[in-house]
Coordinates of C-alpha atoms in Angstrom, one line a residue:
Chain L
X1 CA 0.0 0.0 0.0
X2 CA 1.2 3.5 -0.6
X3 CA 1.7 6.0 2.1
X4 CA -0.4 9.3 1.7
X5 CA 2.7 11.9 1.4
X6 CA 0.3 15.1 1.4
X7 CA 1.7 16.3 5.0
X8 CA 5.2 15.4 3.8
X9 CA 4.5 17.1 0.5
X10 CA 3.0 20.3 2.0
X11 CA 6.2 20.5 4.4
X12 CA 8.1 20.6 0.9
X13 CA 5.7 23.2 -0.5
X14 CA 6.6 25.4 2.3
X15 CA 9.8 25.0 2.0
X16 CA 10.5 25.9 -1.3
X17 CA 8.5 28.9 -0.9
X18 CA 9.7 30.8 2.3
X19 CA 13.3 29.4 2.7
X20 CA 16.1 30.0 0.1
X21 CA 18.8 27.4 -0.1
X22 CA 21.9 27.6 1.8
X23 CA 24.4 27.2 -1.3
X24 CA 22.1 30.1 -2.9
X25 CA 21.9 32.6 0.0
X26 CA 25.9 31.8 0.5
X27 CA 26.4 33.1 -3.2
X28 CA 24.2 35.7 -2.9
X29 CA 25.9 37.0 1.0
X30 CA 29.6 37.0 -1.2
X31 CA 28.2 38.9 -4.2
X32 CA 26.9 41.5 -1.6
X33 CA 30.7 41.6 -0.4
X34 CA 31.7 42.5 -3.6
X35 CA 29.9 45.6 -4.1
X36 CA 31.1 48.9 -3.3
X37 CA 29.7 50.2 0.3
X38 CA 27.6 52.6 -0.1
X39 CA 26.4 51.4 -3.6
X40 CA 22.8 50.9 -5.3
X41 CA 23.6 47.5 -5.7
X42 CA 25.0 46.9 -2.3
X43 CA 21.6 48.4 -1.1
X44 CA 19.7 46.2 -3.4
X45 CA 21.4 42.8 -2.6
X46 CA 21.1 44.4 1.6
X47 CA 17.4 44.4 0.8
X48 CA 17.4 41.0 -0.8
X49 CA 19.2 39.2 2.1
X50 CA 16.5 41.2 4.9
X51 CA 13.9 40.0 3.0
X52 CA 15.4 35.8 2.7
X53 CA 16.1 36.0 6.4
X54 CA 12.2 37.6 7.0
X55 CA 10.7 35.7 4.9
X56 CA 12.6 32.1 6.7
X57 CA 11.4 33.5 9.9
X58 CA 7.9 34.4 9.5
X59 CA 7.4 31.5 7.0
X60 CA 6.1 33.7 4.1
X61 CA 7.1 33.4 0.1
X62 CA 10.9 34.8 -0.7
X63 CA 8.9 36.3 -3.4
X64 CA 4.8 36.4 -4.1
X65 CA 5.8 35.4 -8.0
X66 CA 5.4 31.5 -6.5
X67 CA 5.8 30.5 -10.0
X68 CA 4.8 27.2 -11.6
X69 CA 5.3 24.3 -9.5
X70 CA 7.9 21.9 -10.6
X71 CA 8.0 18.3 -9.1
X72 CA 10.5 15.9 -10.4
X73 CA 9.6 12.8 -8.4
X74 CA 12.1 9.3 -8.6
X75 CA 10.0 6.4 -7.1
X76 CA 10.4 3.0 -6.8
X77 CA 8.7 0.4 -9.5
X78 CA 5.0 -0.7 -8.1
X79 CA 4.3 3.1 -6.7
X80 CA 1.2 4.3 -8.7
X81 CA 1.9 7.8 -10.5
X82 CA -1.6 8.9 -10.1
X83 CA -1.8 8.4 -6.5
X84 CA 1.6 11.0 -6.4
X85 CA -0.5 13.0 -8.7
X86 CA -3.0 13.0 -7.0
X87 CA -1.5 13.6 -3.2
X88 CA 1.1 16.5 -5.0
X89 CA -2.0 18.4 -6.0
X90 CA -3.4 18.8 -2.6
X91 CA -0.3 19.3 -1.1
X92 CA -0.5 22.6 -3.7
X93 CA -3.9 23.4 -3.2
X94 CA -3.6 23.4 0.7
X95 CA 0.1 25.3 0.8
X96 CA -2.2 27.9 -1.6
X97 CA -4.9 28.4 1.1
X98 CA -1.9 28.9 3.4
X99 CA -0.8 31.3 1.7
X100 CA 2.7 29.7 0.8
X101 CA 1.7 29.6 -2.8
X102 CA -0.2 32.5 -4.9
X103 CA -2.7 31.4 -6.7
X104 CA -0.8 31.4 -10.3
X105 CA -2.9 29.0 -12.6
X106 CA -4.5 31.0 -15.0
X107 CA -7.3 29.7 -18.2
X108 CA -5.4 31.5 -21.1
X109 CA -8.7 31.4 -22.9
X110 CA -11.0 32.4 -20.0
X111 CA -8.5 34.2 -18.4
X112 CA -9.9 32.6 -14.7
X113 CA -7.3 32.2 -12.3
X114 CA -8.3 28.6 -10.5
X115 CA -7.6 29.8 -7.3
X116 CA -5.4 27.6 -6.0
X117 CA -3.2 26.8 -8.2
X118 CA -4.1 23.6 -9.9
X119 CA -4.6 23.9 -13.8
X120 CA -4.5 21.4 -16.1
X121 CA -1.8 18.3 -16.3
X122 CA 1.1 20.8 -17.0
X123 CA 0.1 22.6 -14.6
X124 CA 1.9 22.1 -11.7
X125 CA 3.9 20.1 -14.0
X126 CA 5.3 16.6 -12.4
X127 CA 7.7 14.8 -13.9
X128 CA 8.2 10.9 -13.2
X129 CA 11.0 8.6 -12.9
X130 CA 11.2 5.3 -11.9
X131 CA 14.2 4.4 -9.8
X132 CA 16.0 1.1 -8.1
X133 CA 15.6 0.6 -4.3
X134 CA 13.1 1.7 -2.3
X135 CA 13.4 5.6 -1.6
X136 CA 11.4 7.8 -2.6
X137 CA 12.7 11.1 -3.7
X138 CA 10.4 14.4 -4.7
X139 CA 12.4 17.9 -5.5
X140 CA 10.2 21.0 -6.2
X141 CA 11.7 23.9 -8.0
X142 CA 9.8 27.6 -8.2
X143 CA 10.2 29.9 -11.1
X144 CA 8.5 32.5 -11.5
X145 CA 6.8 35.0 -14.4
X146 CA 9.4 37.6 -14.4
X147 CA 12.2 35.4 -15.0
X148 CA 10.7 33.2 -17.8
X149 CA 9.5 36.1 -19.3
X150 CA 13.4 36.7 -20.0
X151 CA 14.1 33.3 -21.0
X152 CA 14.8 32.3 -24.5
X153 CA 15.9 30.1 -26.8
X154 CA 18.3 30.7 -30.0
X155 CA 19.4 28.2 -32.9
X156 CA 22.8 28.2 -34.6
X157 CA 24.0 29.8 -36.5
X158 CA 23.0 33.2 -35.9
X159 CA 24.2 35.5 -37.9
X160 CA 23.4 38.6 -36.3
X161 CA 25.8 37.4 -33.6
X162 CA 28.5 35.5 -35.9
X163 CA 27.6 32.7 -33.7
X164 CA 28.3 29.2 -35.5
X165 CA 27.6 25.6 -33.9
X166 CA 30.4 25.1 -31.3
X167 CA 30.2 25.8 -28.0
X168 CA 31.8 29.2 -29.0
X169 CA 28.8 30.2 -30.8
X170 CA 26.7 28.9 -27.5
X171 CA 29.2 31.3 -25.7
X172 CA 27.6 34.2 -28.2
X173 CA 24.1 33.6 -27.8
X174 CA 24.4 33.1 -23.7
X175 CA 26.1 36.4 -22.9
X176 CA 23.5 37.8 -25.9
X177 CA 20.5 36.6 -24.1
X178 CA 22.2 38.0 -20.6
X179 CA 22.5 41.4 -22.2
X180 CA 19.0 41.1 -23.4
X181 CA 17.6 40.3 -19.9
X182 CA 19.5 43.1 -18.3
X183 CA 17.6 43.7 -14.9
X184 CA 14.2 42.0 -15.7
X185 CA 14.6 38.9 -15.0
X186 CA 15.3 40.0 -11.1
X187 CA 18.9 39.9 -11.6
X188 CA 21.5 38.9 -9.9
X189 CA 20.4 35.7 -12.0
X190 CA 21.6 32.5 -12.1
X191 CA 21.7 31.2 -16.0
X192 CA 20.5 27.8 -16.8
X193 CA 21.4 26.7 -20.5
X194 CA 20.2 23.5 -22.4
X195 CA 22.3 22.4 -25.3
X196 CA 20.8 20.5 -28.2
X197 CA 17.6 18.5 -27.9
X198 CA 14.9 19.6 -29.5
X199 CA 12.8 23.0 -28.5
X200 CA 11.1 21.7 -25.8
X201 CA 13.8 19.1 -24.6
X202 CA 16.2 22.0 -24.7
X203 CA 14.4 24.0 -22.0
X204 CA 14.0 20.8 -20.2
X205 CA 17.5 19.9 -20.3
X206 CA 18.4 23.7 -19.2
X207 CA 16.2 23.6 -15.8
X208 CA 17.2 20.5 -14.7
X209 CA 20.9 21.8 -15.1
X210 CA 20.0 23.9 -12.2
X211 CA 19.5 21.0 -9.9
X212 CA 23.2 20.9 -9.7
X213 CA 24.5 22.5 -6.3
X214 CA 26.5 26.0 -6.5
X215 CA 29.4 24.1 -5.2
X216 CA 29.4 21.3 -7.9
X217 CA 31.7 21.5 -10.7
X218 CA 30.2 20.7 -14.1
X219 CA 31.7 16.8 -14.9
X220 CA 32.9 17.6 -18.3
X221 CA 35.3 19.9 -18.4
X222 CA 35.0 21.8 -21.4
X223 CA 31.5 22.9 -20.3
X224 CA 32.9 24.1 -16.5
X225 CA 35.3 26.3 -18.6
X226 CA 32.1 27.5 -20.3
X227 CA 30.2 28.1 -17.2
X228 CA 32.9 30.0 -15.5
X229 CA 33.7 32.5 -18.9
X230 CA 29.9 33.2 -19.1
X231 CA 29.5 34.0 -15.2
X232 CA 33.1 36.1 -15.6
X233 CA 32.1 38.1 -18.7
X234 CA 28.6 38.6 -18.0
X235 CA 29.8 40.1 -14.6
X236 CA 31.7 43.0 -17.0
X237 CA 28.7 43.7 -18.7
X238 CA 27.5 46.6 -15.6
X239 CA 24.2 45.6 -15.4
X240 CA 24.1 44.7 -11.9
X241 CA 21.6 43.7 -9.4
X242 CA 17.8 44.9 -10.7
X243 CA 19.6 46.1 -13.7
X244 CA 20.5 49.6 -11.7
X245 CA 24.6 48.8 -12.2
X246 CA 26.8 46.7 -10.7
X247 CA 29.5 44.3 -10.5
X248 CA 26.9 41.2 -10.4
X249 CA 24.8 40.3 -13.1
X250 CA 24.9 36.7 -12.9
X251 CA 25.7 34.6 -9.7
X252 CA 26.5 31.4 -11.8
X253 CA 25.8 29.5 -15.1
X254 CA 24.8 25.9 -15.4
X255 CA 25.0 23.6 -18.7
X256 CA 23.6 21.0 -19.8
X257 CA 24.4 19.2 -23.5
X258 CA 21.5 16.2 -24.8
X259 CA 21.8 14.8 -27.8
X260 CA 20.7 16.9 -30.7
X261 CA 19.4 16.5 -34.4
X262 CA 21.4 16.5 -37.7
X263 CA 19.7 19.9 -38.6
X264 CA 18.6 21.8 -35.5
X265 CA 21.3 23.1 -32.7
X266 CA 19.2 25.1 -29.8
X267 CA 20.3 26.8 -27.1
X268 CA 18.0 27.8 -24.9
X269 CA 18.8 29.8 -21.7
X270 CA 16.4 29.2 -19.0
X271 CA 16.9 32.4 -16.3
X272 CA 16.8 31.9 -12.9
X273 CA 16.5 34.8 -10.8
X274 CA 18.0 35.5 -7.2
X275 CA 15.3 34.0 -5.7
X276 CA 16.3 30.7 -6.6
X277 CA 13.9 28.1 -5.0
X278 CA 14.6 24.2 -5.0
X279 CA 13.9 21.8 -2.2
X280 CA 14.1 18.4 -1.9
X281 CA 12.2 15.5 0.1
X282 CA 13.9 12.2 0.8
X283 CA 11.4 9.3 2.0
X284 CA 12.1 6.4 3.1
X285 CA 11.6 3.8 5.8
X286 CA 8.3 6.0 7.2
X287 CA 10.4 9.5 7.5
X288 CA 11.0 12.4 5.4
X289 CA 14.3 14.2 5.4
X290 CA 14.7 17.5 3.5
X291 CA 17.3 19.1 1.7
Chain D
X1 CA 16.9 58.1 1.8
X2 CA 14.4 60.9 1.4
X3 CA 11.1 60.5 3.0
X4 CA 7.9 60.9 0.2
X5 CA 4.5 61.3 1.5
X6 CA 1.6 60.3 -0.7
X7 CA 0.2 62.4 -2.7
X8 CA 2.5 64.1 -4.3
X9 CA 2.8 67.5 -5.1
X10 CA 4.4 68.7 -8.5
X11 CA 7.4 71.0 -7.0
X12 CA 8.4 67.4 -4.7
X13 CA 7.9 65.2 -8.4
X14 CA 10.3 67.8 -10.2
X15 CA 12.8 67.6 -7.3
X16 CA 13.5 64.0 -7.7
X17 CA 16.3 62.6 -9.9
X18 CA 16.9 59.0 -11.0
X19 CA 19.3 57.4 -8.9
X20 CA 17.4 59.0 -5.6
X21 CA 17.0 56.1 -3.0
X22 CA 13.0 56.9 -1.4
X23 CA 10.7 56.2 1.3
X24 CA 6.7 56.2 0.4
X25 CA 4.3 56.5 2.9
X26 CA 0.4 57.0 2.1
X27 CA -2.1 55.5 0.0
X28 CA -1.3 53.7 -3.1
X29 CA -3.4 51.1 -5.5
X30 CA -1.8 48.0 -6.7
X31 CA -2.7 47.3 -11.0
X32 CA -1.0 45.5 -13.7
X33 CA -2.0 43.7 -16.5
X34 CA -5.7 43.0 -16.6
X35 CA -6.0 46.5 -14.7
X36 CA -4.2 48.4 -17.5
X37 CA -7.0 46.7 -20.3
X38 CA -9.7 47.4 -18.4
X39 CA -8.3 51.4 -17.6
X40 CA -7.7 51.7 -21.5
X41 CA -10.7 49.6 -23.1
X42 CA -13.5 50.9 -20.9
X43 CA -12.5 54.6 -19.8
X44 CA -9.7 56.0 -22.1
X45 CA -10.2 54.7 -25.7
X46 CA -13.7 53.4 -24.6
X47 CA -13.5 50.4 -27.1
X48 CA -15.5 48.4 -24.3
X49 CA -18.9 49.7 -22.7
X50 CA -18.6 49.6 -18.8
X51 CA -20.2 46.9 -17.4
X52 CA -21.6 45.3 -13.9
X53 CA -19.9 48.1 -11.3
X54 CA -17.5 49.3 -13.8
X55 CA -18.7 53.0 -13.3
X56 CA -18.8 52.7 -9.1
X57 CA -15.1 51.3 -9.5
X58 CA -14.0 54.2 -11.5
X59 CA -15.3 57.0 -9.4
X60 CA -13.5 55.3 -6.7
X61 CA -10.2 54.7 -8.3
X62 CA -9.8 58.1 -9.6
X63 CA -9.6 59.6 -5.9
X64 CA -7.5 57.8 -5.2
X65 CA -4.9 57.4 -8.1
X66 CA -5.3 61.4 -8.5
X67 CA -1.3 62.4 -7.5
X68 CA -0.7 59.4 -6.0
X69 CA 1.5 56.3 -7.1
X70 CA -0.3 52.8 -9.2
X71 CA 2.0 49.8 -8.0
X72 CA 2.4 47.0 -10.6
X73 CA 2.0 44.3 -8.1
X74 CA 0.1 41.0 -7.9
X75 CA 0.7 40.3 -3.9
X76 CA -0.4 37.2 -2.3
X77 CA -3.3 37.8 -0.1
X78 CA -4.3 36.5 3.5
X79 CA -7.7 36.5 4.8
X80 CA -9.5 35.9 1.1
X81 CA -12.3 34.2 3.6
X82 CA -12.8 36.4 6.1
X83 CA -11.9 39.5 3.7
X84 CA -9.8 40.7 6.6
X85 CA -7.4 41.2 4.2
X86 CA -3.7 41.2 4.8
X87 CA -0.6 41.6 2.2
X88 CA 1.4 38.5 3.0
X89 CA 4.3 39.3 0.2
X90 CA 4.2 42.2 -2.4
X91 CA 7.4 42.2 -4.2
X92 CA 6.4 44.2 -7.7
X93 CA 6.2 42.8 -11.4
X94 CA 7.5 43.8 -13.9
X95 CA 6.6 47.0 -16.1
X96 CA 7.4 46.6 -19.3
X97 CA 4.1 44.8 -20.4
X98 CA 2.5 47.8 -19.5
X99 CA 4.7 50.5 -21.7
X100 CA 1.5 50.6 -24.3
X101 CA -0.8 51.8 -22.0
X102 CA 0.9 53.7 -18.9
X103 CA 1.3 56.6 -20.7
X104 CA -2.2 57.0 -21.3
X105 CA -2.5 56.2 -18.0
X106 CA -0.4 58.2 -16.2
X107 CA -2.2 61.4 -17.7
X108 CA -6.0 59.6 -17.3
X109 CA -5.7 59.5 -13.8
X110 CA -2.6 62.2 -12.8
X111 CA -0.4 59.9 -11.3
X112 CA 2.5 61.2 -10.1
X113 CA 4.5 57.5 -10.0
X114 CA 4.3 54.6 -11.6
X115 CA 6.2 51.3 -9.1
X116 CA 7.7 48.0 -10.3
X117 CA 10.8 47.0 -11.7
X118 CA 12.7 46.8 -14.7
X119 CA 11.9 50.1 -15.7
X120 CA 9.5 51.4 -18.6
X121 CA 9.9 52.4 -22.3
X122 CA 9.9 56.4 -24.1
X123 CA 6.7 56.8 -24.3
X124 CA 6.7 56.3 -20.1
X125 CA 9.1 58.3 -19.8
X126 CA 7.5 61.0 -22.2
X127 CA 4.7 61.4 -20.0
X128 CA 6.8 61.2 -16.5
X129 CA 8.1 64.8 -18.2
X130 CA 4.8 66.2 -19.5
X131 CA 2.6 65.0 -16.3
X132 CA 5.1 65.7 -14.0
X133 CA 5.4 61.8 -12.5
X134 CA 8.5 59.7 -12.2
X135 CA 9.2 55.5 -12.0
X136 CA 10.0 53.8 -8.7
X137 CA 11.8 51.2 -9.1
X138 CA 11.1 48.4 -5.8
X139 CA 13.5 45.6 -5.3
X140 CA 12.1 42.8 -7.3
X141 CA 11.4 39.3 -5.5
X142 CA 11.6 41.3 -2.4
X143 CA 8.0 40.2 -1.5
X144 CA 8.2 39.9 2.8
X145 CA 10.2 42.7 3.4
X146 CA 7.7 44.7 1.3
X147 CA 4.8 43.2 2.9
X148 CA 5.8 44.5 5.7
X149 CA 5.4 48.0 4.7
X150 CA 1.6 47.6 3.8
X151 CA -0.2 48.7 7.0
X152 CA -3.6 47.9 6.1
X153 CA -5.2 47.1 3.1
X154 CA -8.1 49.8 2.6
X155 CA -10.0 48.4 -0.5
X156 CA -9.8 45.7 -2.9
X157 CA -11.9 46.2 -6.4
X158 CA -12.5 43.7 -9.4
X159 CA -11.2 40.8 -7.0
X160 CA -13.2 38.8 -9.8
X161 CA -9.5 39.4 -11.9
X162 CA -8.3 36.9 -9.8
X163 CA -5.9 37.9 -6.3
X164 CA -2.4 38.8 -8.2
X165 CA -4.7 41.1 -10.7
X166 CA -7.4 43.0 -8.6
X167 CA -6.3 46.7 -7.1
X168 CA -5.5 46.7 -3.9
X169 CA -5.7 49.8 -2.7
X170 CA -3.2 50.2 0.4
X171 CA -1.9 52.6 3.0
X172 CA 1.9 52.3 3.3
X173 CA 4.3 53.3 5.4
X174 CA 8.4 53.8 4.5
X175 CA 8.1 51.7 1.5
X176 CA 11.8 51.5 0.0
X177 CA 12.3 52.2 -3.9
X178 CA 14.5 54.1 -6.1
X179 CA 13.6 56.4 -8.7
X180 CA 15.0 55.2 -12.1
X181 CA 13.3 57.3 -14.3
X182 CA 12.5 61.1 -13.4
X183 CA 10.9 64.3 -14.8
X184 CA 13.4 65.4 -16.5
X185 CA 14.1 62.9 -19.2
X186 CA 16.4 60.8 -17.7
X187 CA 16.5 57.3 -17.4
X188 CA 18.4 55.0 -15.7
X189 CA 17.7 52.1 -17.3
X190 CA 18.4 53.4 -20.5
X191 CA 21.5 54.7 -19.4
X192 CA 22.2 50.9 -18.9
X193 CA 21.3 49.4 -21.5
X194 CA 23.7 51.7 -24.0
X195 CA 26.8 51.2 -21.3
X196 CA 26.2 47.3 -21.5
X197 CA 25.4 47.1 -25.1
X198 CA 28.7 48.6 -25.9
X199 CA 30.3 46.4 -23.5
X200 CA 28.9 43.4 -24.9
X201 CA 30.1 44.5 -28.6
X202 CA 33.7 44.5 -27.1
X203 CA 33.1 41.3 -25.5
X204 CA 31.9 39.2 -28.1
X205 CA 33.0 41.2 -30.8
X206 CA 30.2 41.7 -33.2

C-alpha cells in the first residue's frame, strides 16, 4: 500500500517557498561583499538578504511570483503515479490556502485564475521517474513569471551574432541573451542553458541543469570552462543587481548538453533569478528528510 | 533616503532625480495587466462599454490614483475568507508589459509615479516629463520585506480578476524604492542598456 505523502508534501511546498537554499543565499551574501559600500547595488542585494532572512522567519514566500510548480519525483517500481499525482495536488492546493503559494494557474482562454493553483496536467507540471531501491525522492523547484518572461531560446548559426555551432557560438548567444535580460529577469540571476535537444527538450535539459548544487563542478570539463567565462564576462557587462549597475549580473551559469538532431542546434537559456527556489524530500523507511 | 508622503505635489515630483534612494508612505493602489486593459478599453479609448460596477469602481479609483502612485504588483493575499485582508508578500512585477498603456494612464488618472521593476519604455518616460510623475523602481522578489510596509489594506476592487490582478488599494508606510526614471528625461535604465550594449560589442566582438 502507498503511504499518503500530502503532509510530507506540504512540508516541501513550504519550504521551497519561504526558505532559500543555503548554497544560494551563500552566493548571494559574497556577491553582496563584492559591491562597493555605499552602492545601489549593495543596497539592493542588503534588501534581498533582509527579506530571505524575513521571509525564513515568519514562513512567508521569498517572493509572491510563486511560480509554476515543478516536481520531479524518482520512485520505486510498483508506486502508482496517479496516487503522487493526486496527493502532490493537494499538497499545492492546501500550501495555496496557506498562503505559501499564490494562486498562479490562469485559463489562457477564460483568463480565470483557478484559485489555487491547480490547472490542467502541466500545470503544476510533475515529472516521473522510476528508480532502483526503495526511496522515494520528490524535488520542487519555483520559477517565476518575471524570470521566464526573459528566457529564450536561439538556434545556430546566428548570424546577427557570428555565432556558428560550437560551443563558442553557444558562448555568443548566452552572454546575448544575458544582455537582453539586463535587470528583468530579477537579476542577480543565475543562468541555466540547455544544449541540443529539440525545443522543448532543450528548456528541459536547461532547468534541470540547475538542480546541480552551486558548489558542484560541471563533470565535463569543457562545459565548467564554459560556465565560469559566461559568469566572468557577464559580470563586465555593468548591469548589476535589478539592472540599476553593478558588479553582479549573474551569480552562476549551469550547462547542460543532450543529444541533438542532424539539422537543429538550440540553445535555450532558462533564467533563474536570485530568488532561486529548490527543495528536496527524501522518503524512506516512514520518515521524510529535507534538503 | 528621502522620505515621500503620498500624494505628491508637483514641485516634490520635479525635485526627484533617478538614482534617488526613497521612502513612500500613504495611500497607493496595486494594477498590472488585466487593470491596465480594463483602464484603457472601458474609460480611455472606450472600445468596451462599462459593465456590472465598472462605473462605481471608476469614481472610486480616480480619488485615489489622482497624485498618487499605481504599483504594478500582484501580492499574495491572507484573509481571502474572512476578507480581513492582509498583504502577506508584495514584491512588484515587472513594467514593461505595460509600456502601451501607462502613458495614457499616467495622464488619465494624474499619477505622479508609476512602481515596479525593470523600468518602462519612451513613451513612459514622455509622459513622466509632460505629467510631471516619475518610475520607482522596488526591489524585485523582495516580496516579505515589502509586505511589511503595507499597514492595512483599505479596499480591494474587481477581486473577480483573480488575487495577483485586482487593485489593492493600500496605505503604506516607508516603503523603499529608487527612482529610475525622473521628470526630467532621464532614465536609468536606458543609461544601462547603452553602457552594457557597448560592452557586450567588445566582448563578443560583433
Amino acid at each position: 500500500m502507498q503511504p499518503d505523502l500530502t503532509q510530507e508534501l506540504l512540508e516541501l511546498v513550504r519550504l521551497a517557498a519561504t526558505d532559500l537554499p543555503d548554497d544560494v543565499e551563500a552566493a548571494l551574501r559574497a556577491a553582496r561583499d563584492r559591491e562597493d559600500e555605499g552602492s545601489v547595488a549593495r543596497s539592493v542585494l542588503d534588501t534581498i538578504l533582509r527579506n530571505v532572512e524575513m521571509a525564513r522567519a515568519n514562513s512567508t514566500p521569498i517572493c509572491q511570483d510563486t511560480g509554476v510548480p515543478i516536481f520531479y519525483v524518482d520512485m520505486p517500481q510498483g508506486w502508482s503515479m496517479r496516487e503522487m499525482r493526486r496527493q502532490i495536488e493537494a499538497a499545492v492546493a492546501e500550501a495555496t490556502k496557506r498562503v505559501y503559494l499564490r494562486p498562479n494557474a490562469v485559463n489562457p482562454i477564460t483568463g480565470k485564475n483557478t484559485g489555487n493553483n491547480i490547472g490542467d496536467e502541466y500545470f503544476p507540471t510533475v515529472h516521473f521517474h522510476e528508480v532502483d531501491g526503495d526511496t522515494v525522492t520528490v524535488r520542487l523547484m519555483l520559477k517565476g513569471g518575471g524570470s521566464e518572461n526573459v528566457s529564450t531560446q536561439y538556434k545556430l548559426p546566428d548570424s546577427r551574432l557570428h555565432a556558428g555551432r560550437d560551443l563558442e557560438g553557444v558562448y555568443k548567444v548566452v552572454m546575448d541573451a544575458i544582455y537582453q535580460a539586463q535587470g528583468k529577469g530579477c537579476a542577480p540571476g543565475f543562468i541555466a542553458v540547455g544544449i541540443g535537444g529539440d525545443r522543448g527538450s532543450s528548456y528541459y535539459a536547461a532547468k534541470e541543469s540547475l538542480w546541480r548544487r552551486l558548489d558542484e563542478e560541471n563533470p565535463d570539463p569543457a562545459l565548467a570552462e564554459l560556465e565560469h567565462r559566461i559568469t566572468e564576462d557577464a559580470n563586465k557587462l555593468g548591469i548589476g543587481p535589478m539592472g540599476l549597475g553593478g558588479k553582479t549580473t549573474v551569480v552562476a551559469t549551469r550547462i547542460k548538453a543532450v543529444h541533438r538532431l542532424p539539422a537543429c542546434y538550440f540553445v535555450s537559456i532558462a533564467y533563474m533569478c536570485w530568488a532561486y527556489r529548490r527543495h528536496m524530500m527524501i522518503y524512506r523507511n516512514g520518515k521524510a528528510e529535507y534538503k | 533616503m528621502r522620505e515621500i508622503k503620498l500624494p505628491i505635489d508637483d514641485e516634490t515630483i520635479r525635485s526627484l532625480h533617478a538614482g534617488d534612494a526613497v521612502l513612500l508612505s500613504g495611500v497607493m493602489m496595486t494594477g498590472r495587466d488585466a487593470v491596465h486593459k480594463w483602464m484603457i478599453d472601458t474609460f480611455i479609448r472606450k472600445t468596451r462599454e462599462p459593465q456590472g460596477d465598472d462605473l462605481e469602481v471608476y469614481e472610486a479609483i480616480k480619488k485615489v490614483l489622482d497624485h498618487s502612485v499605481l504599483y504594478h504588483c500582484g501580492p499574495v493575499v491572507a484573509g481571502l475568507d474572512t476578507g480581513d485582508y492582509r498583504f502577506v508578500a508584495a514584491g512588484p512585477t515587472t513594467s514593461i508589459r505595460e509600456e502601451p498603456y501607462e502613458a495614457e494612464v499616467i495622464h488619465h488618472f494624474h499619477l505622479r509615479g508609476v512602481m515596479g521593476k525593470g523600468g518602462m519604455g519612451p513613451k513612459t518616460l514622455k509622459a513622466c516629463q509632460e505629467e510631471p510623475a516619475v518610475y520607482f523602481h522596488a526591489v524585485g522578489g523582495a516580496a516579505t520585506l515589502i509586505a511589511q510596509s503595507v499597514q492595512r489594506v483599505l479596499a480591494v476592487y474587481k477581486l473577480e480578476f483573480g488575487v495577483p490582478e485586482a487593485m489593492w488599494v493600500i496605505e503604506v508606510k516607508d516603503f523603499p524604492a529608487i527612482v529610475t526614471m525622473d521628470s526630467h528625461g532621464k532614465s536609468l535604465h536606458e543609461d544601462i542598456l547603452e553602457m552594457s550594449e557597448e560592452k557586450l560589442k567588445a566582448i563578443i566582438g560583433v
